[in-house]
Coordinates of C-alpha atoms in Angstrom, one line a residue:
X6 CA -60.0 -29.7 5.9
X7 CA -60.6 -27.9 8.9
X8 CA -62.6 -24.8 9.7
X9 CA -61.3 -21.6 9.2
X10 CA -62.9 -19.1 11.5
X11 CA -63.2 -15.5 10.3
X12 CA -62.5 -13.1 13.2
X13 CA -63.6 -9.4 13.0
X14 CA -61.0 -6.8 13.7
X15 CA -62.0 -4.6 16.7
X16 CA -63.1 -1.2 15.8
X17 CA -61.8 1.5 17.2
X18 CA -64.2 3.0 19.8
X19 CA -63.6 6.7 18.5
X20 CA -65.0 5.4 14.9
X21 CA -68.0 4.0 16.8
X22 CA -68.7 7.1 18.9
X23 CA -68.4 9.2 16.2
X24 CA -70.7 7.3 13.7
X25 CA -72.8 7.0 16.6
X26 CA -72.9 10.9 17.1
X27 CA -73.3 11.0 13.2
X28 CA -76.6 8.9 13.7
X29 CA -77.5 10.7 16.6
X30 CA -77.4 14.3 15.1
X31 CA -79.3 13.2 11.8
X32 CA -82.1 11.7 13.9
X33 CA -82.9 14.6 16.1
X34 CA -82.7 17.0 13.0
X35 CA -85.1 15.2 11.4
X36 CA -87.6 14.8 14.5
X37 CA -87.2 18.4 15.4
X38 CA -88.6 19.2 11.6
X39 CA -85.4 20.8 10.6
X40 CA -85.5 21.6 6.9
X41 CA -83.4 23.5 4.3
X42 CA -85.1 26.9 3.4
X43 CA -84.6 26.0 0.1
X44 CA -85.3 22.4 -0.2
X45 CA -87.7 20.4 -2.8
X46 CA -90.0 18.3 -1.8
X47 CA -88.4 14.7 -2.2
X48 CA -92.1 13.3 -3.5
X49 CA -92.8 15.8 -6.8
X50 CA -89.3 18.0 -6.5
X51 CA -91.9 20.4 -5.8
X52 CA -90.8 23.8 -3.6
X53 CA -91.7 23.2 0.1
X54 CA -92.9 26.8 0.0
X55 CA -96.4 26.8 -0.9
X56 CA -97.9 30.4 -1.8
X57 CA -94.9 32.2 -0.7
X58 CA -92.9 35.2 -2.4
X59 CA -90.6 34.2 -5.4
X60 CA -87.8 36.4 -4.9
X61 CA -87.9 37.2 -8.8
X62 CA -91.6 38.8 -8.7
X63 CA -90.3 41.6 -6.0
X64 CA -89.0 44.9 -7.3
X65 CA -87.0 47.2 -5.3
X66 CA -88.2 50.8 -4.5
X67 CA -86.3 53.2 -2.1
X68 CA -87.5 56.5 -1.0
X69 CA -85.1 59.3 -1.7
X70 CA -82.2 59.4 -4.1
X71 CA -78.9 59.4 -2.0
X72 CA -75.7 57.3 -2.3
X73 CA -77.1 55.3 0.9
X74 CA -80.4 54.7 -1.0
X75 CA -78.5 53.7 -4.4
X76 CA -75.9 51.5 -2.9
X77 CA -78.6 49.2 -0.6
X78 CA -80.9 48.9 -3.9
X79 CA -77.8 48.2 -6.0
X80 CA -77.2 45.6 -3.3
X81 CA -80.6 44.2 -3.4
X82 CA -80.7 44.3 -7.3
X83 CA -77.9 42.2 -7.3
X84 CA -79.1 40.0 -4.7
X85 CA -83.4 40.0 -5.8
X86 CA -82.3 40.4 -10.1
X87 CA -83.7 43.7 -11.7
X88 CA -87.0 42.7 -11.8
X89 CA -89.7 45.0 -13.9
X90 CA -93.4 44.7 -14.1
X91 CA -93.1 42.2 -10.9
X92 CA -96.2 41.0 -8.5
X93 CA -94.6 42.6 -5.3
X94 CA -92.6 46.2 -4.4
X95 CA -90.3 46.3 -1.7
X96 CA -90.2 49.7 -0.4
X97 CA -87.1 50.4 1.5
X98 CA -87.0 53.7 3.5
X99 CA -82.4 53.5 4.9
X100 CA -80.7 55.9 7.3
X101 CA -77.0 56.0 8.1
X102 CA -75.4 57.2 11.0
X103 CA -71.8 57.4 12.0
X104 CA -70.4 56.5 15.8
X105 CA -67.2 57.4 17.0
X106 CA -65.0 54.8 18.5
X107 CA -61.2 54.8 19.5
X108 CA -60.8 58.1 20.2
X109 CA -56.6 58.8 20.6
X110 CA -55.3 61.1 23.0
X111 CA -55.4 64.4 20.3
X112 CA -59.1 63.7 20.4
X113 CA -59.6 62.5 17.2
X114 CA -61.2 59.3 16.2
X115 CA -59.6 56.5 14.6
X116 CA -62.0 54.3 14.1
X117 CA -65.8 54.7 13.6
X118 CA -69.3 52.6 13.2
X119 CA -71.2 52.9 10.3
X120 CA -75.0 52.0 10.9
X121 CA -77.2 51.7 8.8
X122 CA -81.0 51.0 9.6
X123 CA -83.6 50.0 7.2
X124 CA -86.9 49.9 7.3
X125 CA -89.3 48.2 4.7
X126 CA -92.4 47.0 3.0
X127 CA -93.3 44.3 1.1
X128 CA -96.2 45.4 -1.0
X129 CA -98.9 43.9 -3.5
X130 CA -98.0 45.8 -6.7
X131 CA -101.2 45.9 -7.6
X132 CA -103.2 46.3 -4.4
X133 CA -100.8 48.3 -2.8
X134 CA -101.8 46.4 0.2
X135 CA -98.9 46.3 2.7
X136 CA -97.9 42.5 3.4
X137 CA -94.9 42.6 5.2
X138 CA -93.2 45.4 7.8
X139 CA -89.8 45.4 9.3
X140 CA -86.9 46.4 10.3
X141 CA -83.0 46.1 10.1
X142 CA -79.7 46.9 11.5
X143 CA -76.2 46.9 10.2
X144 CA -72.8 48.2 11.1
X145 CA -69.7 48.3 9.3
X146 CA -66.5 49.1 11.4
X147 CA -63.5 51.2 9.6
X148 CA -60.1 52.9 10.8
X149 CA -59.8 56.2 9.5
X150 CA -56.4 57.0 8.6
X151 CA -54.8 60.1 9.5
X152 CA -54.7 61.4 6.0
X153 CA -58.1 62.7 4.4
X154 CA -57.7 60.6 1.3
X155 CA -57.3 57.3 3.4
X156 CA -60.4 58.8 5.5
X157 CA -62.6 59.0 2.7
X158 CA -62.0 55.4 1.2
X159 CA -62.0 53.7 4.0
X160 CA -65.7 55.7 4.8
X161 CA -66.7 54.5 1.1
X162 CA -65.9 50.9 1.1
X163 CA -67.9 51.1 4.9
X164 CA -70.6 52.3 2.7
X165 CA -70.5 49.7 0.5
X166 CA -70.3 47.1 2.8
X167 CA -73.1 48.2 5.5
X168 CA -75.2 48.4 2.5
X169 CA -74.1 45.1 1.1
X170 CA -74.8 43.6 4.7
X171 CA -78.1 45.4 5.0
X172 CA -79.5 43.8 2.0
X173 CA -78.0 40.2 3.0
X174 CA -80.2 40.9 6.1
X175 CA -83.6 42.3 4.8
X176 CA -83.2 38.8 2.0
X177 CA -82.9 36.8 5.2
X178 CA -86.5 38.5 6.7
X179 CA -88.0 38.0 3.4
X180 CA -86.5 34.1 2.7
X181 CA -88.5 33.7 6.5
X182 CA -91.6 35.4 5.4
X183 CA -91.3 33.0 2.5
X184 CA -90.7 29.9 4.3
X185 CA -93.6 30.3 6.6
X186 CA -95.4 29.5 3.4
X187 CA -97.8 32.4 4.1
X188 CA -101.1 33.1 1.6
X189 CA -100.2 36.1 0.5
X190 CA -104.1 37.4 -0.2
X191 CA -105.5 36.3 3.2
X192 CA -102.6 37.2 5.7
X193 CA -102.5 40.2 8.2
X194 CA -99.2 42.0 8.4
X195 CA -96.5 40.5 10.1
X196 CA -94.4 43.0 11.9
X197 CA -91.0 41.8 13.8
X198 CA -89.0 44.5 14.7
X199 CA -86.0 43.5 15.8
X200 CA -82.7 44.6 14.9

């Protein structure tokens, strides 16, 4: 019986360039030390932030009692949990400003920027030792229409969402300080302030 000879069907080359991309990508990720902020550690499934801040321990503190104030620690209540009796105080100090864009040819605006910058503290609750300063900026765009109602819900929903925005922001500077794997007690303060 003769030989039957098993021939490979080609590839395509597209398959092979993109499998070889695939390969390529994975391996440069890897030697650069990328790493997911929130990844275990593949050896004990311990967290690969080592004497950093659990967001849980932080409770949220803001200095005066306005609806800017209120809606940026509801957002960071919702974002943080409302934590009591907590290792570390965030002190949040928020001020909103309005900028007019799209003026029409009556003069009136039809569309503004919200902004909203915060700055804050991550404190030892006990201490009171300040362990983290910064700063943040966010802006929420809105039409005002011509009638006052529409006005004023469009302005309150920019609220909302600038403050929303603003606490997604000040979780991302304090998810950083916690990846950095900083010891808390012996640490001086880390400052960045950048928008």
């Amino acid at each position: 019986m003769p030989k039957k000879t098993i021939i490979p069907k080609k590839i395509p080359i597209n398959a092979f360039r993109h499998l070889a991309c695939g390969l390529g990508s994975a391996l440069m990720l890897s030697a650069c030390g990328f790493e997911p902020m929130h990844a275990t550690n593949a050896l004990n499934g311990a967290s690969a932030v080592k004497g950093g801040v659990v967001f849980r321990e932080i409770s949220v503190v803001t200095s005066k009692n306005d609806k800017e104030d209120f809606l940026l620690k509801q957002a960071l209540r919702d974002r943080l949990g409302d934590n009591s009796n907590t290792r570390y105080t965030l002190r949040v100090v928020p001020t909103t400003s309005r900028r007019n864009l799209g003026i029409g040819a009556d003069d009136v605006a039809s569309r503004y920027d919200l902004i909203m910058t915060a700055r804050f503290e991550l404190l030892d609750a006990k201490t009171g030792d300040v362990l983290m300063k910064d700063k943040i900026r966010a802006i929420s765009t809105f039409g005002a229409p011509r009638d006052p109602y529409g006005t004023a819900s469009a302005q309150n929903n920019a609220d909302r969402q600038v403050a929303a925005e603003a606490a997604d922001r000040i979780i991302v500077r304090l998810a950083r300080y916690q990846k950095r794997g900083l010891d808390l007690s012996k640490q001086p303060i880390m400052t960045t302030d950048t928008p």
